[in-house]
Short mmCIF file of C-alpha atoms in Angstrom, two decimals:
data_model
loop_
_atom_site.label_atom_id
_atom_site.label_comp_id
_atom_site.label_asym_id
_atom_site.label_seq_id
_atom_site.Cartn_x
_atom_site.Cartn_y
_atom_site.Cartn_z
CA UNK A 913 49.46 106.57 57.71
CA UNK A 914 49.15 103.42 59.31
CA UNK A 915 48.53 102.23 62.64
CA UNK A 916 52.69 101.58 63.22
CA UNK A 917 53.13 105.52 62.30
CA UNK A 918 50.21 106.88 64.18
CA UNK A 919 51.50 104.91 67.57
CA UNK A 920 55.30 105.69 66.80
CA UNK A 921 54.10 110.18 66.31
CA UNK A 922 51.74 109.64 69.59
CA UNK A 923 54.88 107.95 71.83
CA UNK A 924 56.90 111.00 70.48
CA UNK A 925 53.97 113.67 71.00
CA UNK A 926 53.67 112.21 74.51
CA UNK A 927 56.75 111.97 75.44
CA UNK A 928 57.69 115.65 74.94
CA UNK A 929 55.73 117.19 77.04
CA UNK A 930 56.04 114.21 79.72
CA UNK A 931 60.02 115.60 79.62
CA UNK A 932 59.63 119.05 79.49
CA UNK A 933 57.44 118.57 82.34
CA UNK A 934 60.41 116.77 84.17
CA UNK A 935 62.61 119.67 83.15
CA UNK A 936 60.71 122.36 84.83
CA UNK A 937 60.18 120.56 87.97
CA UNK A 938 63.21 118.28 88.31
CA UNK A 939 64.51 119.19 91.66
CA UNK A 940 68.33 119.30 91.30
CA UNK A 941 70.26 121.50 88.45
CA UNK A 942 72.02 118.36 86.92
CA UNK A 943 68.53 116.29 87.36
CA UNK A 944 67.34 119.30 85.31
CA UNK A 945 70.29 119.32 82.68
CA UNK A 946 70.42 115.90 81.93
CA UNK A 947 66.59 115.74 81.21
CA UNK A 948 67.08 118.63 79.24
CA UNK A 949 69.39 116.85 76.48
CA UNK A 950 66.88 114.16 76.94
CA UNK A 951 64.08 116.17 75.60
CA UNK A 952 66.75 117.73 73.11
CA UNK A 953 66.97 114.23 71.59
CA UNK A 954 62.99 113.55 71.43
CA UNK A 955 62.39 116.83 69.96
CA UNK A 956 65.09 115.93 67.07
CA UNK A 957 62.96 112.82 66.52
CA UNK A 958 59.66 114.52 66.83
CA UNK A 959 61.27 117.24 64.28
CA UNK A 960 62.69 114.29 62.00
CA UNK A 961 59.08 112.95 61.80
CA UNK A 962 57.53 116.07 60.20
CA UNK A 963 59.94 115.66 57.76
CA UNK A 964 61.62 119.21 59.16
CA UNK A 965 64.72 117.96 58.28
CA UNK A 966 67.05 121.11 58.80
CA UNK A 967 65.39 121.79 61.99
CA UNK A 968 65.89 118.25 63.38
CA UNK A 969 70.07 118.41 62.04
CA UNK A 970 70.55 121.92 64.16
CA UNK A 971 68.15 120.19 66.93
CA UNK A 972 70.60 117.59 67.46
CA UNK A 973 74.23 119.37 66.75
CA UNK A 974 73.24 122.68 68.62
CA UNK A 975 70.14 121.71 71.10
CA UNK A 976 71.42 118.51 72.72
CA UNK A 977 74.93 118.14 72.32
CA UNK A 978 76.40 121.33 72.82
CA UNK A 979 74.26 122.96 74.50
CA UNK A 980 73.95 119.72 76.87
CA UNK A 981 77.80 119.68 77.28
CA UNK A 982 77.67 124.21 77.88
CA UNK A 983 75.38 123.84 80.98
CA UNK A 984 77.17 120.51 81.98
CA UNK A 985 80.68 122.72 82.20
CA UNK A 986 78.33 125.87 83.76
CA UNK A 987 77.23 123.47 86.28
CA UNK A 988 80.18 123.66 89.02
CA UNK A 989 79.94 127.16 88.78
CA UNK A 990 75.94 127.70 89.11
CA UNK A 991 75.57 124.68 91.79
CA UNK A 992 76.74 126.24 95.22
CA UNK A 993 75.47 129.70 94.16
CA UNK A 994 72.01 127.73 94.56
CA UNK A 995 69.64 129.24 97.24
CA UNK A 996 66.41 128.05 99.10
CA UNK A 997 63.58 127.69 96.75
CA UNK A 998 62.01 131.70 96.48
CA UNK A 999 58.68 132.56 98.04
CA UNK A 1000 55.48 131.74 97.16
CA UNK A 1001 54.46 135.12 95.98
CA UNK A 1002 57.31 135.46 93.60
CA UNK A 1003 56.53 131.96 92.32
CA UNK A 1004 52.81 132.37 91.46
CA UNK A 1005 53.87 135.66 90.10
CA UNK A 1006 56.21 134.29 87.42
CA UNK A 1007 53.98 131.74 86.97
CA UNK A 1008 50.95 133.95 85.65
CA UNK A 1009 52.94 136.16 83.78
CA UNK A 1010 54.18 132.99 81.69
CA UNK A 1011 50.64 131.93 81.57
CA UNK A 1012 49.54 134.57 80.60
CA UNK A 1013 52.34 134.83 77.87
CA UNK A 1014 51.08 131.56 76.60
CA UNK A 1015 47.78 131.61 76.33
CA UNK A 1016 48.57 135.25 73.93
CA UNK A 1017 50.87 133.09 71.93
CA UNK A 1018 48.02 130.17 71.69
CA UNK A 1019 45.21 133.05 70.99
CA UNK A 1020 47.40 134.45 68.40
CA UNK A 1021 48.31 130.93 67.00
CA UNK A 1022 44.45 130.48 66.58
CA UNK A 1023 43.57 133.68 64.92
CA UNK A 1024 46.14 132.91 62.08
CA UNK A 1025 44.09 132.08 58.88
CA UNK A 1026 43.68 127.86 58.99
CA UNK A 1027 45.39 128.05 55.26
CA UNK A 1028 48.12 129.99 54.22
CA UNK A 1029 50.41 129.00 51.84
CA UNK A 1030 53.42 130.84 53.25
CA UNK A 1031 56.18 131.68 51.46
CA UNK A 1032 57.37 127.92 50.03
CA UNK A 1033 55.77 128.39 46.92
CA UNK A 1034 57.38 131.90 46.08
CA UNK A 1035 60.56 130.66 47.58
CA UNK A 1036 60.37 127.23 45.11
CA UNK A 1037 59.80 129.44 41.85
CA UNK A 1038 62.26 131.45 42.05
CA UNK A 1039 65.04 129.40 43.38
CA UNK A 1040 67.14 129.18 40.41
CA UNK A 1041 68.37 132.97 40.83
CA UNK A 1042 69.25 132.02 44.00
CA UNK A 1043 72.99 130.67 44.73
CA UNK A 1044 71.61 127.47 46.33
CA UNK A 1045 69.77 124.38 45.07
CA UNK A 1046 68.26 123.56 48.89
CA UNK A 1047 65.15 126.00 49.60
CA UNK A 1048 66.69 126.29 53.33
CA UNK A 1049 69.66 127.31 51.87
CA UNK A 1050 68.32 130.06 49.96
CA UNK A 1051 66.21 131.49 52.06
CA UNK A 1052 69.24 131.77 54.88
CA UNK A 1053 72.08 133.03 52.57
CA UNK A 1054 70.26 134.58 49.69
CA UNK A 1055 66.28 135.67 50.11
CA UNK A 1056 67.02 136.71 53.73
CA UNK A 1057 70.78 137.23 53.70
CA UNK A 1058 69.80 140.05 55.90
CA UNK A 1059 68.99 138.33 58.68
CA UNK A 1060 71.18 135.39 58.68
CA UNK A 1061 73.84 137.92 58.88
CA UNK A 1062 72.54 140.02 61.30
CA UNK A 1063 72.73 136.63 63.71
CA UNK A 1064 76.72 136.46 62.45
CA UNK A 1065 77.35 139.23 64.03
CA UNK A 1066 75.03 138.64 67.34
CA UNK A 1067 77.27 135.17 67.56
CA UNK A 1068 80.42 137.08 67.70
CA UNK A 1069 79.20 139.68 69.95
CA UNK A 1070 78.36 136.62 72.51
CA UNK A 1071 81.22 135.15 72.23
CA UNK A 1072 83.14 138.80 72.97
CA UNK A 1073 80.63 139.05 76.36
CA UNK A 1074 81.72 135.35 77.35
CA UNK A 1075 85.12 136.45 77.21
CA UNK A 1076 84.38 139.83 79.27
CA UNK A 1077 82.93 138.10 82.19
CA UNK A 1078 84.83 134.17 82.28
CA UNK A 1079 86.11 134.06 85.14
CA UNK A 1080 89.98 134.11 85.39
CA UNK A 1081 90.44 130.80 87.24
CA UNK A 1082 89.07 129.17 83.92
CA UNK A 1083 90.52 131.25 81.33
CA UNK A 1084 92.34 129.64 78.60
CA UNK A 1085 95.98 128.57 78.17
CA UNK A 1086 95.77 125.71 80.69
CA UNK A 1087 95.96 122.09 80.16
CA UNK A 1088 94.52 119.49 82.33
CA UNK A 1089 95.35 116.20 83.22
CA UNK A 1090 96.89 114.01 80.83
CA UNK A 1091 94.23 111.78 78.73
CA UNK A 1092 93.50 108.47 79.53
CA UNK A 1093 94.40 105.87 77.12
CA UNK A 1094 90.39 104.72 75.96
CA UNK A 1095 89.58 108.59 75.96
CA UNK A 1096 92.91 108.78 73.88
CA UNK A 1097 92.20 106.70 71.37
CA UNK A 1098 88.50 107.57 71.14
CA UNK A 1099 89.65 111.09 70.18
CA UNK A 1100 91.71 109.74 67.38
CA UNK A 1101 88.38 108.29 65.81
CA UNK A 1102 86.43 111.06 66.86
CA UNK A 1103 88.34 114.11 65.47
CA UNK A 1104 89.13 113.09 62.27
CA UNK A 1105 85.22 111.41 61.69
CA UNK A 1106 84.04 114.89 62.97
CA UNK A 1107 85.96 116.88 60.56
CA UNK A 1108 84.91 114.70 57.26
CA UNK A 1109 81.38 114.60 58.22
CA UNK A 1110 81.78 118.51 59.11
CA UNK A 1111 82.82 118.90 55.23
CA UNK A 1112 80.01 116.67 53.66
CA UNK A 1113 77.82 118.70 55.85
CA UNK A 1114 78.41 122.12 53.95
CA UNK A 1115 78.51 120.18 51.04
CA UNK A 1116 75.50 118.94 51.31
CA UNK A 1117 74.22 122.28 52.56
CA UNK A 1118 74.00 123.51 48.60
CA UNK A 1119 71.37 120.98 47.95
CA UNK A 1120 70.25 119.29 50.09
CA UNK A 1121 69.61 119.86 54.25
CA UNK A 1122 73.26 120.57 56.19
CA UNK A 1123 75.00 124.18 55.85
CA UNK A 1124 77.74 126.15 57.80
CA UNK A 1125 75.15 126.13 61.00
CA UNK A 1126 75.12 122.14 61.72
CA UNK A 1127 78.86 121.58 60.63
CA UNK A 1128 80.02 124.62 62.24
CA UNK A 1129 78.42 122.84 65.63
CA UNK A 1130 79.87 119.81 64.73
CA UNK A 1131 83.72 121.07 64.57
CA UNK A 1132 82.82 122.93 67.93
CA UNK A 1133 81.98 119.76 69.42
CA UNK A 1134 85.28 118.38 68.43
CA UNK A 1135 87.09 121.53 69.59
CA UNK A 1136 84.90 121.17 72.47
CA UNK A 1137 86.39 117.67 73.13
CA UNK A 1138 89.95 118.25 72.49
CA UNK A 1139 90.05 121.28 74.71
CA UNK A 1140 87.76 119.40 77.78
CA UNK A 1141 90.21 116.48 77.76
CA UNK A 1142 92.89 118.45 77.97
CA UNK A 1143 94.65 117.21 74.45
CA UNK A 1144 94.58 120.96 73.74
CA UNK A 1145 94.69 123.71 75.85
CA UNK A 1146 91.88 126.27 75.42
CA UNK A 1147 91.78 129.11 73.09
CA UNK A 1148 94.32 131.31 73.18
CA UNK A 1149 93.47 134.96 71.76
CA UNK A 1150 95.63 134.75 69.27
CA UNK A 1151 96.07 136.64 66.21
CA UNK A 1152 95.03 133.47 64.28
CA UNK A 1153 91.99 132.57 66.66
CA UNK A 1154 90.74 136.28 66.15
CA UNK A 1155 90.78 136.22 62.33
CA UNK A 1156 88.88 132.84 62.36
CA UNK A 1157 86.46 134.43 64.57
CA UNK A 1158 85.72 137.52 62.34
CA UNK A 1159 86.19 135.87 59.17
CA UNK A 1160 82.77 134.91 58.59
CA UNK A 1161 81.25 138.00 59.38
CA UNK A 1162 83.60 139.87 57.09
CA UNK A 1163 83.13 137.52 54.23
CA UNK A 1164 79.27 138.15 54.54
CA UNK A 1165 80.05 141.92 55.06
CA UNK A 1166 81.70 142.18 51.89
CA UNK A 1167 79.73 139.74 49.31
CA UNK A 1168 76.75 141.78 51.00
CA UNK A 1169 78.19 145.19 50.24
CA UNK A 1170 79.84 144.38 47.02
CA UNK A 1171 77.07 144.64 44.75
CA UNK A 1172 76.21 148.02 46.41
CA UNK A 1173 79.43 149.79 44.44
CA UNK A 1174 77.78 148.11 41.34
CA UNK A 1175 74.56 150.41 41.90
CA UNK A 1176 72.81 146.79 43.00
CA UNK A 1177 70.93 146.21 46.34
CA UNK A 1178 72.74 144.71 49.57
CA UNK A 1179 73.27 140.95 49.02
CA UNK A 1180 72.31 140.98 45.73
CA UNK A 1181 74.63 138.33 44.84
CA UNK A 1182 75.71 138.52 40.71
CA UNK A 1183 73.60 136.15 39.15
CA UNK A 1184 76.27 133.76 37.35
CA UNK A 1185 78.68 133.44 40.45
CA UNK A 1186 76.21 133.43 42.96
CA UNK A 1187 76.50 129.72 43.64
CA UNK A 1188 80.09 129.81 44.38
CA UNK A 1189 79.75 133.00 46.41
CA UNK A 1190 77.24 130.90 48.35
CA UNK A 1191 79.44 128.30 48.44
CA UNK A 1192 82.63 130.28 49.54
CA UNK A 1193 80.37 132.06 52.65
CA UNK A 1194 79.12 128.92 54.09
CA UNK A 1195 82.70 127.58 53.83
CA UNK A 1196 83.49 131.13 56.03
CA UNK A 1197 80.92 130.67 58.30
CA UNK A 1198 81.68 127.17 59.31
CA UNK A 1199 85.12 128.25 60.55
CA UNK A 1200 84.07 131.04 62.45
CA UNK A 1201 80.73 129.19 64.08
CA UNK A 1202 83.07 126.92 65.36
CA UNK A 1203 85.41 128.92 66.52
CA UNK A 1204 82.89 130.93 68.33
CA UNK A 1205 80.85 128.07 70.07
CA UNK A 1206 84.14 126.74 71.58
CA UNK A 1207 85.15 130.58 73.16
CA UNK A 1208 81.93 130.03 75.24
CA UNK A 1209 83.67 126.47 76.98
CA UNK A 1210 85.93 127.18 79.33
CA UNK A 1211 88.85 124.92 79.41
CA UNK A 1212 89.55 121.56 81.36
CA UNK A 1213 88.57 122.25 85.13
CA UNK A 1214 91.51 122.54 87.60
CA UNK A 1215 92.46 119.43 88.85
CA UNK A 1216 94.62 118.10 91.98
CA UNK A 1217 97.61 117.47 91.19
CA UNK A 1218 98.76 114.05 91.09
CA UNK A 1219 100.84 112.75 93.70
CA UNK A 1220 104.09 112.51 92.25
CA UNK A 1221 105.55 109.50 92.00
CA UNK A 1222 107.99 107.66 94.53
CA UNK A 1223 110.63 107.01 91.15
CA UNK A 1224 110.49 110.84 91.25
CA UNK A 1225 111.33 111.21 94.68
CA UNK A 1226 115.10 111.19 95.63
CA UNK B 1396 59.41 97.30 54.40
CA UNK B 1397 58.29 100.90 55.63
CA UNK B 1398 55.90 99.21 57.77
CA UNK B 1399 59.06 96.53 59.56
CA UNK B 1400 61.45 100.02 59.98
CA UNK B 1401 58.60 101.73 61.47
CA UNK B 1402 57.60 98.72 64.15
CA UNK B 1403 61.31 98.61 64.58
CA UNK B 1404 61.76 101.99 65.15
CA UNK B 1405 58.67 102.17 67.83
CA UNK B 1406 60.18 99.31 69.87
CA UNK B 1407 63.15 101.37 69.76
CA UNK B 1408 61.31 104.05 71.11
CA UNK B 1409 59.28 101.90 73.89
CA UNK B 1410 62.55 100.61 75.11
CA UNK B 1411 63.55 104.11 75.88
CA UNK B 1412 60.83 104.47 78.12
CA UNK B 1413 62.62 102.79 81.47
CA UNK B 1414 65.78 104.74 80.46
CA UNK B 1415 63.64 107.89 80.84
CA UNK B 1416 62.37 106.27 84.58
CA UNK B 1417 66.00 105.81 85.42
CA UNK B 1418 66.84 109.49 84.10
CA UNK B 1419 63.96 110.74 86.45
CA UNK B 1420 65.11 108.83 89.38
CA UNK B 1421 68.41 108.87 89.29
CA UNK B 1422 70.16 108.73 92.11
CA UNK B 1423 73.59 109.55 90.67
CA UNK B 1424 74.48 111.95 87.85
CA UNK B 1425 76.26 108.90 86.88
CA UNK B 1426 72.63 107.03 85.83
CA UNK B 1427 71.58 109.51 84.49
CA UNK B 1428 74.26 110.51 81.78
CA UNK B 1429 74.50 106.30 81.35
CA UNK B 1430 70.45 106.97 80.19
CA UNK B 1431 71.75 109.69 78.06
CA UNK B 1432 74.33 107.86 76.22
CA UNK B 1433 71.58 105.15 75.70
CA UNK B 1434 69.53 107.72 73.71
CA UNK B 1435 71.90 109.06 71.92
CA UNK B 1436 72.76 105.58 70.38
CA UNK B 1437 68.88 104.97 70.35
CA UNK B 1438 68.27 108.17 68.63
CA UNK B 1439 70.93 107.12 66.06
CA UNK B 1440 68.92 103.69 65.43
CA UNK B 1441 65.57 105.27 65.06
CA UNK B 1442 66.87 107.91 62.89
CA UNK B 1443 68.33 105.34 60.66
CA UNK B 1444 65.19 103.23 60.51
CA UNK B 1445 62.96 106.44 59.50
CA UNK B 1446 65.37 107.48 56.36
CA UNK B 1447 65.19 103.91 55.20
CA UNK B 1448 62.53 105.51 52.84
CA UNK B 1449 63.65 106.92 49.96
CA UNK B 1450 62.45 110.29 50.06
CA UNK B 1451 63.75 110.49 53.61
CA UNK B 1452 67.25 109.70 53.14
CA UNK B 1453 68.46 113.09 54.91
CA UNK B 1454 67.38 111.36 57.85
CA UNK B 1455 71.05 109.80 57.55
CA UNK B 1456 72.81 113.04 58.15
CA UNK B 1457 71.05 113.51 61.45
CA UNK B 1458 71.93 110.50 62.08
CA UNK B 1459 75.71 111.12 62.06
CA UNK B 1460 75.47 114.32 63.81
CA UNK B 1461 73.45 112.68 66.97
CA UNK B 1462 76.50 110.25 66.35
CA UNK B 1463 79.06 112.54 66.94
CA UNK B 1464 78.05 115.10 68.88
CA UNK B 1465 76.68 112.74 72.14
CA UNK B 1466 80.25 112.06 72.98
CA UNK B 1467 80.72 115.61 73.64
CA UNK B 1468 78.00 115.43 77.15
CA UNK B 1469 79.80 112.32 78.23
CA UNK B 1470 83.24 114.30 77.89
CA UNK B 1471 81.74 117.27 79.43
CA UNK B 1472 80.12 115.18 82.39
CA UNK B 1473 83.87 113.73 83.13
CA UNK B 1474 85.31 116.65 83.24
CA UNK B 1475 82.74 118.88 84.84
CA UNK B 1476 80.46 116.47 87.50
CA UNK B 1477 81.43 117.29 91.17
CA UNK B 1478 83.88 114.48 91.60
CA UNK B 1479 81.66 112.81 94.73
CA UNK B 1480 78.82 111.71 92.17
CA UNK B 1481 81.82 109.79 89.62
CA UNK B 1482 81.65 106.29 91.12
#
């Protein structure tokens, strides 16, 4: 570590709290947001630094851009609901009972022995009877299947409760004004770039850092896109949409319950084919992540109409 | 070499340091998703720079997602920002 790296880490390690600082306190809600997807981007670095490689990929496709652009499109909605500040009481009382939920997570952080080796090593040795190359990898769809598709199934649950309580004014089926031609032609580059990178991203996922998480986010940003501009009108539940929504959840459902006929344990994947099986699931999830993240945008925001024009006029 | 892509890379960083000012001042939502945009394509630079190393060449991937996915706020801000603060 030289001087360069130590100064680059403490710009990073100051920065973050600096931001998160101007989070809590910013003033307005879209003061708030934007710093937000600030801090999003720093913590990607910061995570990119430790060499934490998957966490700094789903840092930047789920914690800054989409989630950025979700509280962006929750804004209009949130904004006049806004009241006077609450009183003081209230305040001091949140405020020690998330001080006092830190400083147990701190204690507990200190009491945990200086040097454990964690689970890296066991994970590393026995890697090979897993279906994936990448130790991430394994760990999410093989070692603990269990919980990576317990979270499946939480995702599609969400995206069920966004659809119970959108409200009706922005439910789907509507398109918005026509794009303009720089937004146009930016989409052309940005759909088709989205959905190869998307593709090298599961690809990728077998052996090295990527998976269905990252390029599932990444195809939801393009949905995203196409629906906000109003090149495509939102989500329609259609029987397509809903198959694409459940599909990855039923894929994991039955490679996970498979082996259980065989007199095997859940998710114990057989041992030859368990690489494509891997394979096949993240190529499931992907589709149905993405479909999921872009249920919970609502489509392009009513717009005036525009004046017509005086051609149009008799 | 690792030592130019890491001076490179903090410079990067400084520079993004009156961005943040302009993000915490504002006025306009307008500023502030312009400061946004700025370190998105920032990010993308310093990401680059750090998986110039070998063993960091992953680095690169991040690098394209940041890429593609900070188009998405901009979109979001034009279609979402109370119309008053688009000047």
């Amino acid at each position: 570590m030289s001087l360069v790296d130590w100064t680059l880490d403490g710009v990073l390690a100051a920065l973050l709290p600096l931001i998160a600082w101007g989070v809590v306190t910013a003033a307005s809600l879209d003061k708030a947001i934007m710093l937000f997807i600030v801090l999003g981007f720093v913590s990607a670095l910061a995570w990119a630094r430790l060499d934490a490689i998957d966490v700094a990929l789903v840092e930047a496709a789920v914690g800054s851009g989409l989630t950025g652009a979700l509280l962006l499109s929750a804004l209009p909605a949130i904004q006049p609901r806004l009241r006077r500040p609450s009183s003081l009481a209230r305040r001091a009382g949140v405020g020690a009972l998330l001080a006092g939920i830190t400083i147990w997570l701190g204690v507990t952080t200190l009491r945990l022995p200086a040097r454990s080796g964690g689970l890296a090593e066991l994970v590393c040795e026995n890697i090979e009877q897993s279906g994936a190359l990448h130790p991430i990898t394994a760990v999410l769809l093989d070692f603990r299947g269990y919980d990576t598709l317990i979270e499946v199934a939480v995702l599609l649950v969400a995206s069920l409760a966004v659809r119970a309580v959108q409200r009706p004014r922005l439910r789907p089926g509507r398109r918005g004004e026509p794009t303009s031609e720089p937004l146009a032609s930016f989409l052309n580059l940005l759909v088709p770039a989205s959905i190869v990178i998307a593709g090298f991203l599961v690809w990728e996922g077998s052996h090295a850092p990527g998976g269905a998480f990252q390029a599932g986010s990444i195809l939801a940003g393009c949905g995203v896109s196409l629906q906000l501009t109003g090149e495509r009108p939102a989500l329609r539940m259609t029987l397509r949409v809903r198959a694409a929504l459940v599909l990855g959840l039923a894929v994991f459902v039955a490679l996970a319950g498979a082996p259980l006929l065989r007199g095997h344990d859940l998710l114990d994947y057989p041992r030859p084919w368990a690489g494509p099986l891997v394979f096949a699931l993240e190529l499931a999830l992907t589709v149905s992540i993405a479909v999921i993240l872009v249920t919970f945008f609502p489509g392009a925001p009513d717009r005036p109409e525009p004046p017509a024009r005086a051609a149009d006029s008799p | 070499m690792h030592e130019l892509r890491m001076g490179v890379a903090l410079f990067l960083l400084l520079m993004l340091l009156p961005g943040l000012a302009r993000a915490w001042r504002g006025p306009t939502l307008t500023d502030r998703i312009l400061v946004i945009q700025l370190f998105g394509t920032c990010g993308v630079a310093v990401l680059l720079l750090l998986g110039g190393d070998r063993e960091a060449a992953a680095l690169r991937n991040v690098a394209l997602v940041f890429a593609v996915l900070a188009a998405v706020t901009v979109i979001a801000f034009v279609r979402f920002a109370p119309s008053e603060d688009v000047r």
